[in-house]
PDB file of C-alpha atoms in Angstrom:
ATOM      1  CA  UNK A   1       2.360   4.510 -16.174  1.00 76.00           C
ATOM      2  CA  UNK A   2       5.277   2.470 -14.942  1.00 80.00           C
ATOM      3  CA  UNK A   3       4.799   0.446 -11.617  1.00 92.00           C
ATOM      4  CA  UNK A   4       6.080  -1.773  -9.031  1.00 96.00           C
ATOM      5  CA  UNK A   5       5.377  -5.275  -9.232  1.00 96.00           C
ATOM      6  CA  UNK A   6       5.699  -8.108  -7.033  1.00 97.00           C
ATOM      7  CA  UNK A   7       5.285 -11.626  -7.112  1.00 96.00           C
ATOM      8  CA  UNK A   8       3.753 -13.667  -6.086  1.00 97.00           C
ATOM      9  CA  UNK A   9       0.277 -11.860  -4.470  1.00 96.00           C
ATOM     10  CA  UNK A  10       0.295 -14.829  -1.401  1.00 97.00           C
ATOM     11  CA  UNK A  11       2.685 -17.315  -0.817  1.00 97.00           C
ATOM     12  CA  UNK A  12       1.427 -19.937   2.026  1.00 98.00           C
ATOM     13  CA  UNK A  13       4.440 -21.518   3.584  1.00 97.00           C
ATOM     14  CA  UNK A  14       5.228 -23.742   6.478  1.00 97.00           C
ATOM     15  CA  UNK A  15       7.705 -22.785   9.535  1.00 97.00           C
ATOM     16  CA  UNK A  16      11.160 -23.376   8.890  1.00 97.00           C
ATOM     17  CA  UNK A  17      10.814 -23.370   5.170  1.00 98.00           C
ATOM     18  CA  UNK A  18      12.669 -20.522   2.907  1.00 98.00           C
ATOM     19  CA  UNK A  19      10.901 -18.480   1.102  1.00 98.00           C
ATOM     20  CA  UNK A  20      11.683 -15.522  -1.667  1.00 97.00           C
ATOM     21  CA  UNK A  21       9.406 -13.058  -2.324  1.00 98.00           C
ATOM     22  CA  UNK A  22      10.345 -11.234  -5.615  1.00 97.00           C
ATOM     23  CA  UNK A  23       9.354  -7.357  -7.021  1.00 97.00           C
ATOM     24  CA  UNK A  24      10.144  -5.627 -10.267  1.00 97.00           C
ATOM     25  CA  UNK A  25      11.112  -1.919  -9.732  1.00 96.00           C
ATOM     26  CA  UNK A  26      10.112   0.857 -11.909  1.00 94.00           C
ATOM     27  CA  UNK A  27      13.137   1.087 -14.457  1.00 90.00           C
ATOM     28  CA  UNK A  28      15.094   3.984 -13.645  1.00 87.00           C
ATOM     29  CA  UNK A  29      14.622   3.812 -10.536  1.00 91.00           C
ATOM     30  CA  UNK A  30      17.405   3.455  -7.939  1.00 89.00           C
ATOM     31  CA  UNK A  31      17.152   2.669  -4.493  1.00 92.00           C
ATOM     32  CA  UNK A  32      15.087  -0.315  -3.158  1.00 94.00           C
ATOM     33  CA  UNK A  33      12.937  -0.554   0.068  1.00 96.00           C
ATOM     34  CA  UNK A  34      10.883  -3.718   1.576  1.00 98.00           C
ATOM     35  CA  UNK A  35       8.498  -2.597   4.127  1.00 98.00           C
ATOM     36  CA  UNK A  36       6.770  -5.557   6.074  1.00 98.00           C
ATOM     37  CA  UNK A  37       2.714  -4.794   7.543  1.00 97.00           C
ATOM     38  CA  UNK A  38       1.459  -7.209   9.630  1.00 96.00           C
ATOM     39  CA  UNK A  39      -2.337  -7.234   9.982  1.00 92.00           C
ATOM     40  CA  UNK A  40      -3.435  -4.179  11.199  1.00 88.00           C
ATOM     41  CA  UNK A  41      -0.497  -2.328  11.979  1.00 91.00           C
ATOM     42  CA  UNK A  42       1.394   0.094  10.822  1.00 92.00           C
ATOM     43  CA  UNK A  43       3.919  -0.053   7.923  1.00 96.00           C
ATOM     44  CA  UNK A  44       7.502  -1.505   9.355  1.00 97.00           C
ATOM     45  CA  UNK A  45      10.761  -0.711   7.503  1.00 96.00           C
ATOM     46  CA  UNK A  46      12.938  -3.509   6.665  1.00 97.00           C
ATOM     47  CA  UNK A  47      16.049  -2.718   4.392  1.00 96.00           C
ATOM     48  CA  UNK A  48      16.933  -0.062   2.082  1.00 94.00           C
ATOM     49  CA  UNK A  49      19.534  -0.740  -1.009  1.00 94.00           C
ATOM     50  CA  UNK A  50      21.076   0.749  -3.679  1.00 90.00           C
ATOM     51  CA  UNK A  51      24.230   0.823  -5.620  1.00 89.00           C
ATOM     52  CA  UNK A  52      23.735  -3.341  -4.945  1.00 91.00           C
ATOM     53  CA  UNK A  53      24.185  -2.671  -1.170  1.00 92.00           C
ATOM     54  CA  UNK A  54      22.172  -2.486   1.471  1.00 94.00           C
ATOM     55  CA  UNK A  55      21.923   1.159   2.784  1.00 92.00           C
ATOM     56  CA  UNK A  56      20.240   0.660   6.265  1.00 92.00           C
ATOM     57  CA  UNK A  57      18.481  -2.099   7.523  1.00 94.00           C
ATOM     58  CA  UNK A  58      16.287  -2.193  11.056  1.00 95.00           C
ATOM     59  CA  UNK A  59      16.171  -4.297  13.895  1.00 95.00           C
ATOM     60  CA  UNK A  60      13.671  -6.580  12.092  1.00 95.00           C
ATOM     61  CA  UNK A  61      16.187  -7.562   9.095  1.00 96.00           C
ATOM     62  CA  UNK A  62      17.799 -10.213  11.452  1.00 94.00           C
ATOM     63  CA  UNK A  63      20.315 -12.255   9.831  1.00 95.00           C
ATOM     64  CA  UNK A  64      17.496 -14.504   8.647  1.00 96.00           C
ATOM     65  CA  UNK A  65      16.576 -12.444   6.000  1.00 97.00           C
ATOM     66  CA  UNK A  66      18.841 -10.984   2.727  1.00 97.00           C
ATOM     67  CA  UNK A  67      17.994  -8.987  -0.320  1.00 97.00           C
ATOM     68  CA  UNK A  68      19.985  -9.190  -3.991  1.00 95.00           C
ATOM     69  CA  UNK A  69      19.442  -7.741  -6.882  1.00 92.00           C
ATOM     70  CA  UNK A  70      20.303 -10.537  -9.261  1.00 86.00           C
ATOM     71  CA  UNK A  71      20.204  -8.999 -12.651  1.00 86.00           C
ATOM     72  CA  UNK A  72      19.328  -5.708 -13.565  1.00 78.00           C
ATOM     73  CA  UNK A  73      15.381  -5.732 -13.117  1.00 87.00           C
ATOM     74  CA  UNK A  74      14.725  -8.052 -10.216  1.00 94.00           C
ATOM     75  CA  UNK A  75      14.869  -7.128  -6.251  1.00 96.00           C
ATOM     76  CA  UNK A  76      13.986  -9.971  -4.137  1.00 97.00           C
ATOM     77  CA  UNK A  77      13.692 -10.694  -0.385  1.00 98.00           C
ATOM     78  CA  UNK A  78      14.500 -14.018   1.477  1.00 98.00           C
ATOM     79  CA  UNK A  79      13.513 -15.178   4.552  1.00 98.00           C
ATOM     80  CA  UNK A  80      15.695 -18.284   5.073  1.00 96.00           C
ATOM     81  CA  UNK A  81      13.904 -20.456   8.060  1.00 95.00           C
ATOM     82  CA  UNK A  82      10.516 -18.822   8.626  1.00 97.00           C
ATOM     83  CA  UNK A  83       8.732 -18.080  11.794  1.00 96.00           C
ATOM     84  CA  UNK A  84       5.087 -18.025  12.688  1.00 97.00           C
ATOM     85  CA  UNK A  85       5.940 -14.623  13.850  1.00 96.00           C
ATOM     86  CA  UNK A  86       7.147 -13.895   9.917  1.00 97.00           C
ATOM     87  CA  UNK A  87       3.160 -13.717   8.640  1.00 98.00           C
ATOM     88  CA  UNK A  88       2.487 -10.450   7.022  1.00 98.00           C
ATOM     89  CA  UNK A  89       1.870  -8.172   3.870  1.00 97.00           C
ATOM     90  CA  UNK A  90       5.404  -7.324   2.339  1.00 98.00           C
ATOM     91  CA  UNK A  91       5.836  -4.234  -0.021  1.00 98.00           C
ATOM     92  CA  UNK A  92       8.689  -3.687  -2.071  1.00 97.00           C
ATOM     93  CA  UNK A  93       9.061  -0.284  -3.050  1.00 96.00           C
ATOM     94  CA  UNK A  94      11.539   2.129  -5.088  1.00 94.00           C
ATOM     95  CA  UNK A  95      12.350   6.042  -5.372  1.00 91.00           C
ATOM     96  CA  UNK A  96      14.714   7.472  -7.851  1.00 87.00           C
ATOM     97  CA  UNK A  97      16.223   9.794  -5.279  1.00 76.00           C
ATOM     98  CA  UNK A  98      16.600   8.618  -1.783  1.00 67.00           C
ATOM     99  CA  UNK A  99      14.156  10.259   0.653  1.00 63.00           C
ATOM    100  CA  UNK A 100      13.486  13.245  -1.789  1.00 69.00           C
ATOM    101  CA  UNK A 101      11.214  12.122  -4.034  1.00 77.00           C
ATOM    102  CA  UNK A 102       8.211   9.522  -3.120  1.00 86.00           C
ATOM    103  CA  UNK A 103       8.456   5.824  -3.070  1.00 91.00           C
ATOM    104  CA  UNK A 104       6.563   3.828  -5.375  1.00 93.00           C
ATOM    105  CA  UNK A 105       4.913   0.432  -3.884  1.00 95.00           C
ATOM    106  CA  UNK A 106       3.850  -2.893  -5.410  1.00 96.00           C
ATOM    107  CA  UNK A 107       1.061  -4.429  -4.755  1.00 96.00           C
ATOM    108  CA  UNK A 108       2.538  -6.311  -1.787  1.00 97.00           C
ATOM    109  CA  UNK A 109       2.784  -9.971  -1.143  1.00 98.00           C
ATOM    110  CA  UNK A 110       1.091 -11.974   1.740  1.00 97.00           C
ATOM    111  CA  UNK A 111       2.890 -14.297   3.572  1.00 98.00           C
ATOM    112  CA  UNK A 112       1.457 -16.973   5.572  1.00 98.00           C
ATOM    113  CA  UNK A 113       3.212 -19.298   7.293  1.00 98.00           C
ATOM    114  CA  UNK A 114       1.677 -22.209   9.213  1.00 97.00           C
TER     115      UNK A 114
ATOM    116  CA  UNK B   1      14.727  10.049  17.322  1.00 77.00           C
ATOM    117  CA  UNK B   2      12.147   9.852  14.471  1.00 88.00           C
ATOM    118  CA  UNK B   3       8.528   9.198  15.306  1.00 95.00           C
ATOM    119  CA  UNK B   4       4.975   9.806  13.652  1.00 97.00           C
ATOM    120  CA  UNK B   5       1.700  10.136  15.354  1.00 98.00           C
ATOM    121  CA  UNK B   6      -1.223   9.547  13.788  1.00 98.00           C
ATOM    122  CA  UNK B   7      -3.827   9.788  17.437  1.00 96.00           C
ATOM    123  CA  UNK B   8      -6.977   8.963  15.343  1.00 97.00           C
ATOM    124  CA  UNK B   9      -7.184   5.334  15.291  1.00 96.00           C
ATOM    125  CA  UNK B  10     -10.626   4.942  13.468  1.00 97.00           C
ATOM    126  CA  UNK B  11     -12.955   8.099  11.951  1.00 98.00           C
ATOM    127  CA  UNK B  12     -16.376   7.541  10.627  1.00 98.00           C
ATOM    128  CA  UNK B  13     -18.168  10.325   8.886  1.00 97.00           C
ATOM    129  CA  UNK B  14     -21.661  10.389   6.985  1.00 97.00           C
ATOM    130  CA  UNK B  15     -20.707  11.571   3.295  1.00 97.00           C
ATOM    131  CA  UNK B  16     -20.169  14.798   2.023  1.00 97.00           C
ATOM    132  CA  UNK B  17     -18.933  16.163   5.596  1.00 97.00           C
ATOM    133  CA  UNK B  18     -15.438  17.493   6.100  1.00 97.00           C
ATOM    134  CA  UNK B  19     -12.663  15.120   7.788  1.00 98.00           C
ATOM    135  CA  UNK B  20      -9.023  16.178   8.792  1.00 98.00           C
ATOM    136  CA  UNK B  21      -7.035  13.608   9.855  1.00 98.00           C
ATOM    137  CA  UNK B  22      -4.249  14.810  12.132  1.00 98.00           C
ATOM    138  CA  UNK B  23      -0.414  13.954  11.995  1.00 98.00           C
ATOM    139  CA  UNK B  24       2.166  14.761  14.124  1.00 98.00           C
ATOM    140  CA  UNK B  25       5.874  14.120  13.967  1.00 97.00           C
ATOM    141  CA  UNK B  26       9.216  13.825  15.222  1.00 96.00           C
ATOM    142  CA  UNK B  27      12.887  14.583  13.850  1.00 94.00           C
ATOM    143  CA  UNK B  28      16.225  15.891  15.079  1.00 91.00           C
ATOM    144  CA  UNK B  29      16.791  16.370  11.032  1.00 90.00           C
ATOM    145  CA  UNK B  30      16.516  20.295   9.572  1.00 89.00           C
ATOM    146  CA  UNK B  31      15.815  18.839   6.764  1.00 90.00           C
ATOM    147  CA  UNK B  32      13.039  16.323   6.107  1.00 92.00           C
ATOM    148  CA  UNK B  33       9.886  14.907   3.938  1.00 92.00           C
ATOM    149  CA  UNK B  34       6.662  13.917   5.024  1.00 94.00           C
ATOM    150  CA  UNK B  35       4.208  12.250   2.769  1.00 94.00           C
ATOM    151  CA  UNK B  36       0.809  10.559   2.957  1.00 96.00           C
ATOM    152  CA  UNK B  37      -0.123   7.387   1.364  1.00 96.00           C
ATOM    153  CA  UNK B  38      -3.894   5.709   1.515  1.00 97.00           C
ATOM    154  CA  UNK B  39      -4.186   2.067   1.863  1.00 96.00           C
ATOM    155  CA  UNK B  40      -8.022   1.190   0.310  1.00 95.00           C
ATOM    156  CA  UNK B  41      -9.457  -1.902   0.986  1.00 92.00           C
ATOM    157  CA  UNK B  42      -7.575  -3.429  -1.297  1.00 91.00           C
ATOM    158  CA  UNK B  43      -4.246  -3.189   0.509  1.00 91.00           C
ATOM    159  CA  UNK B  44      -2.155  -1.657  -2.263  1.00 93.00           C
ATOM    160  CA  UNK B  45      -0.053   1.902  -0.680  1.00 94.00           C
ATOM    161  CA  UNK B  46      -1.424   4.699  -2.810  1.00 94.00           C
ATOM    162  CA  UNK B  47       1.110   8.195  -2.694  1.00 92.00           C
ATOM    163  CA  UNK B  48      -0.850  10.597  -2.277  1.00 94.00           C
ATOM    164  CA  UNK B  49       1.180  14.000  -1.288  1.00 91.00           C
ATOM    165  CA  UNK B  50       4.933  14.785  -0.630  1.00 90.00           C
ATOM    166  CA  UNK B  51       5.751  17.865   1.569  1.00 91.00           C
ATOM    167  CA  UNK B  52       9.808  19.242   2.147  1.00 89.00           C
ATOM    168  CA  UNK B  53      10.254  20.997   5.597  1.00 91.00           C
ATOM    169  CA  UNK B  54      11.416  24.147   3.591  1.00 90.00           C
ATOM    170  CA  UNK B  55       8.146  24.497   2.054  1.00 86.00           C
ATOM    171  CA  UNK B  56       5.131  25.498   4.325  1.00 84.00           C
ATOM    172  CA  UNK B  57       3.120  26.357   1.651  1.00 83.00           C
ATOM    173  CA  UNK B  58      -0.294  24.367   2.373  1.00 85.00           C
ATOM    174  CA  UNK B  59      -1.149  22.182  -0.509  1.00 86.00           C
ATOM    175  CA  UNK B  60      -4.682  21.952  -2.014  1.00 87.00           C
ATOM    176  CA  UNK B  61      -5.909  18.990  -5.146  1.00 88.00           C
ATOM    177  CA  UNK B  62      -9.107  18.198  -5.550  1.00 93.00           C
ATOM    178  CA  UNK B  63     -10.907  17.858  -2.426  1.00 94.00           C
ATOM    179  CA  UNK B  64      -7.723  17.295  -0.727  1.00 95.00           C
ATOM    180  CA  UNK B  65      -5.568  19.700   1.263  1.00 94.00           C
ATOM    181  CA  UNK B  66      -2.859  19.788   3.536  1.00 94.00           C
ATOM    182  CA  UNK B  67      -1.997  22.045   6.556  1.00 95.00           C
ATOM    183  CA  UNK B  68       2.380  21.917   7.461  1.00 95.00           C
ATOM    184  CA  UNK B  69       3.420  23.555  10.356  1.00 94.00           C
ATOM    185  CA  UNK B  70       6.695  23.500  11.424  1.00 93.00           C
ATOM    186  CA  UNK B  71       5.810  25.268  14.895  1.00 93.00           C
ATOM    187  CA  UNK B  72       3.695  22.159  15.486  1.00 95.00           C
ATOM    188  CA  UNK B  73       5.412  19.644  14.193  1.00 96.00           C
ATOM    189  CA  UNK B  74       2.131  18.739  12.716  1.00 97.00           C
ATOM    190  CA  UNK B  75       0.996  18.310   8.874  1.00 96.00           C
ATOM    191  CA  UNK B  76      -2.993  17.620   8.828  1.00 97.00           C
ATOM    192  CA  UNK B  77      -4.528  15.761   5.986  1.00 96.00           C
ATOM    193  CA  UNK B  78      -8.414  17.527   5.307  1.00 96.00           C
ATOM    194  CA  UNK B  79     -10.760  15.733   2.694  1.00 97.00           C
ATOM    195  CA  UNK B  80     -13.564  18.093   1.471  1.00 96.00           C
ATOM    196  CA  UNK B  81     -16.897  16.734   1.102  1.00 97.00           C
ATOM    197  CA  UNK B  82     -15.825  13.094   1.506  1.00 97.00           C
ATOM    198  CA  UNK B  83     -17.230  10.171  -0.551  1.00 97.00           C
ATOM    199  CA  UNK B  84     -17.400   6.520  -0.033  1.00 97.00           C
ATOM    200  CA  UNK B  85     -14.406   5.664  -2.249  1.00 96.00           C
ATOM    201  CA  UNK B  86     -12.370   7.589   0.541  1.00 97.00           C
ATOM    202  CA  UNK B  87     -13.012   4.966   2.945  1.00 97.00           C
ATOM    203  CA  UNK B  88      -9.168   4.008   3.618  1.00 97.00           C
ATOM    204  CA  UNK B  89      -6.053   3.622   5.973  1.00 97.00           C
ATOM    205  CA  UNK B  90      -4.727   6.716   5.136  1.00 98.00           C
ATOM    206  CA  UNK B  91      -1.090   6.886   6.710  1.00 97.00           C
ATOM    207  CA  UNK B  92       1.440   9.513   7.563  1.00 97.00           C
ATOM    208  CA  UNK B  93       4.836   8.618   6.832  1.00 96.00           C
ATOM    209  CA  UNK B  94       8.423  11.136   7.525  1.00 95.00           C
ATOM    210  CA  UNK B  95      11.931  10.429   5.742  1.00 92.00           C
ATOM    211  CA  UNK B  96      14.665  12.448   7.142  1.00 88.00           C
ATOM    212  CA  UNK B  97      17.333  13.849   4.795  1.00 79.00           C
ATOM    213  CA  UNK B  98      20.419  12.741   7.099  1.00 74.00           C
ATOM    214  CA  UNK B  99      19.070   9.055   6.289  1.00 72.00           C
ATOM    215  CA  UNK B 100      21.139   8.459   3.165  1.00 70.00           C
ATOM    216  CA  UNK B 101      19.172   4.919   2.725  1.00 77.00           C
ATOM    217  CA  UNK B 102      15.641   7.511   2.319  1.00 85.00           C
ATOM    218  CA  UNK B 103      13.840   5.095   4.568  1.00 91.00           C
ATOM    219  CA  UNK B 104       9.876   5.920   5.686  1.00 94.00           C
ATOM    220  CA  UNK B 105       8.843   6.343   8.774  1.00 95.00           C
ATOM    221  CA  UNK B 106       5.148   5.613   9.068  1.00 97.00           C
ATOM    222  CA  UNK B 107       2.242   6.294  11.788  1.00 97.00           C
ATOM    223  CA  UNK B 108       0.117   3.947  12.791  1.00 97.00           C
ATOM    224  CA  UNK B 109      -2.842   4.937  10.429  1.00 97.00           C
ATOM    225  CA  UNK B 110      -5.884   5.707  10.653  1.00 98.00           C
ATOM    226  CA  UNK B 111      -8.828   4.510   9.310  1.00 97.00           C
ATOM    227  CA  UNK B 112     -11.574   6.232   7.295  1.00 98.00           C
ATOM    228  CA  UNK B 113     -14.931   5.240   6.961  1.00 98.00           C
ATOM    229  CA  UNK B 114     -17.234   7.224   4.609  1.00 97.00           C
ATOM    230  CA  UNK B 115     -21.269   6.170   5.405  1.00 97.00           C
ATOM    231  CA  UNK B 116     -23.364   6.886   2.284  1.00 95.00           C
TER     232      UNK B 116
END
């Protein structure tokens, strides 16, 4: 069964540092979601794209962070000068119809940063 | 403005008894999904059950059903003779149709704990 995958499980950074967290989407999939969780909480929304745009983004996808879809498998998020603040489980996710149909999620990738 | 409400913070049943975790939610939208996902121990998001807001019908699989009612803005999650291995965050999550990007809109969670 095809899935989402991310890479890599826990990345352990220090403040200020960029990171890029990177997720395969299932192949025929189209649109592109990363969803932050800090410990805990709830599941956040951070940026939806498709058609190699971003489709809506919240109030959390400062301009400190940016998605690309380099080639035509890869979706990655960067976070260019992390915060403390930044610490949390991010899921990529994908849907081949927008809101419709469910979104798949990968396995998620924690970020620490010290 | 969209919201979900998941009031139950924390449930702990003994197994085999009946649990419904409640969801309420809100949308301006006509048109909308609501879902559920489970988060295990593990952390992975699990999709569990997609529901359109055209389409009251409840939903039964397994030892899983769902109650949607559009009068109550509510869509209840009920696990049937629960087991261990159904001790989870188990969110609610809506996506409104007018959102073109499809984004989720999650409830806090709450978390299931199944006692042997």
């Amino acid at each position: 069964e095809p899935e989402v995958t991310q890479t890599p499980s826990h990345q352990v950074t220090q403040m200020g540092q960029e990171v890029i967290l990177r997720c395969v989407p299932i192949s025929n999939h189209l649109y592109f979601y990363w969803y932050r969780q800090i410990l805990g909480q709830k599941v956040e929304f951070l940026v939806s794209f498709y058609n190699n745009e971003i489709s809506e983004k919240s109030e959390i996808f400062d301009d400190q962070f940016s998605v690309e879809r380099p080639d035509g498998s890869n979706f990655t998020l960067k976070i260019r000068s992390t915060k403390l603040e930044d610490s949390a489980m991010y899921f990529c996710a994908s849907s081949d119809l927008a809101g419709l149909n469910e979104q798949y999620f990968g396995p998620g990738t924690r970020l620490t940063v010290t | 403005a969209q919201k979900v409400t998941q009031a139950q913070t924390e449930i702990s049943v003994v197994e085999k008894e009946d649990v419904t975790l409640d969801c309420v939610y809100e949308t301006r939208d006509t048109t909308y999904y609501l879902f559920w996902y489970k988060q295990p121990p593990s952390g992975e998001l699990v999709f569990l059950i997609r529901r359109n807001s055209f389409d009251e019908q409840n939903e039964i699989s397994g030892r899983y059903s769902w109650n949607f009612q559009k009068s109550t803005s509510s869509f209840n999650f009920t696990i049937t003779a629960s087991q261990v291995v159904d001790s989870a965050v188990y969110f609610c999550a809506l996506s409104e149709a007018g959102n073109q990007g499809g984004k989720l809109i999650f409830g806090q969670g709450t978390e299931l704990s199944v006692k042997p």
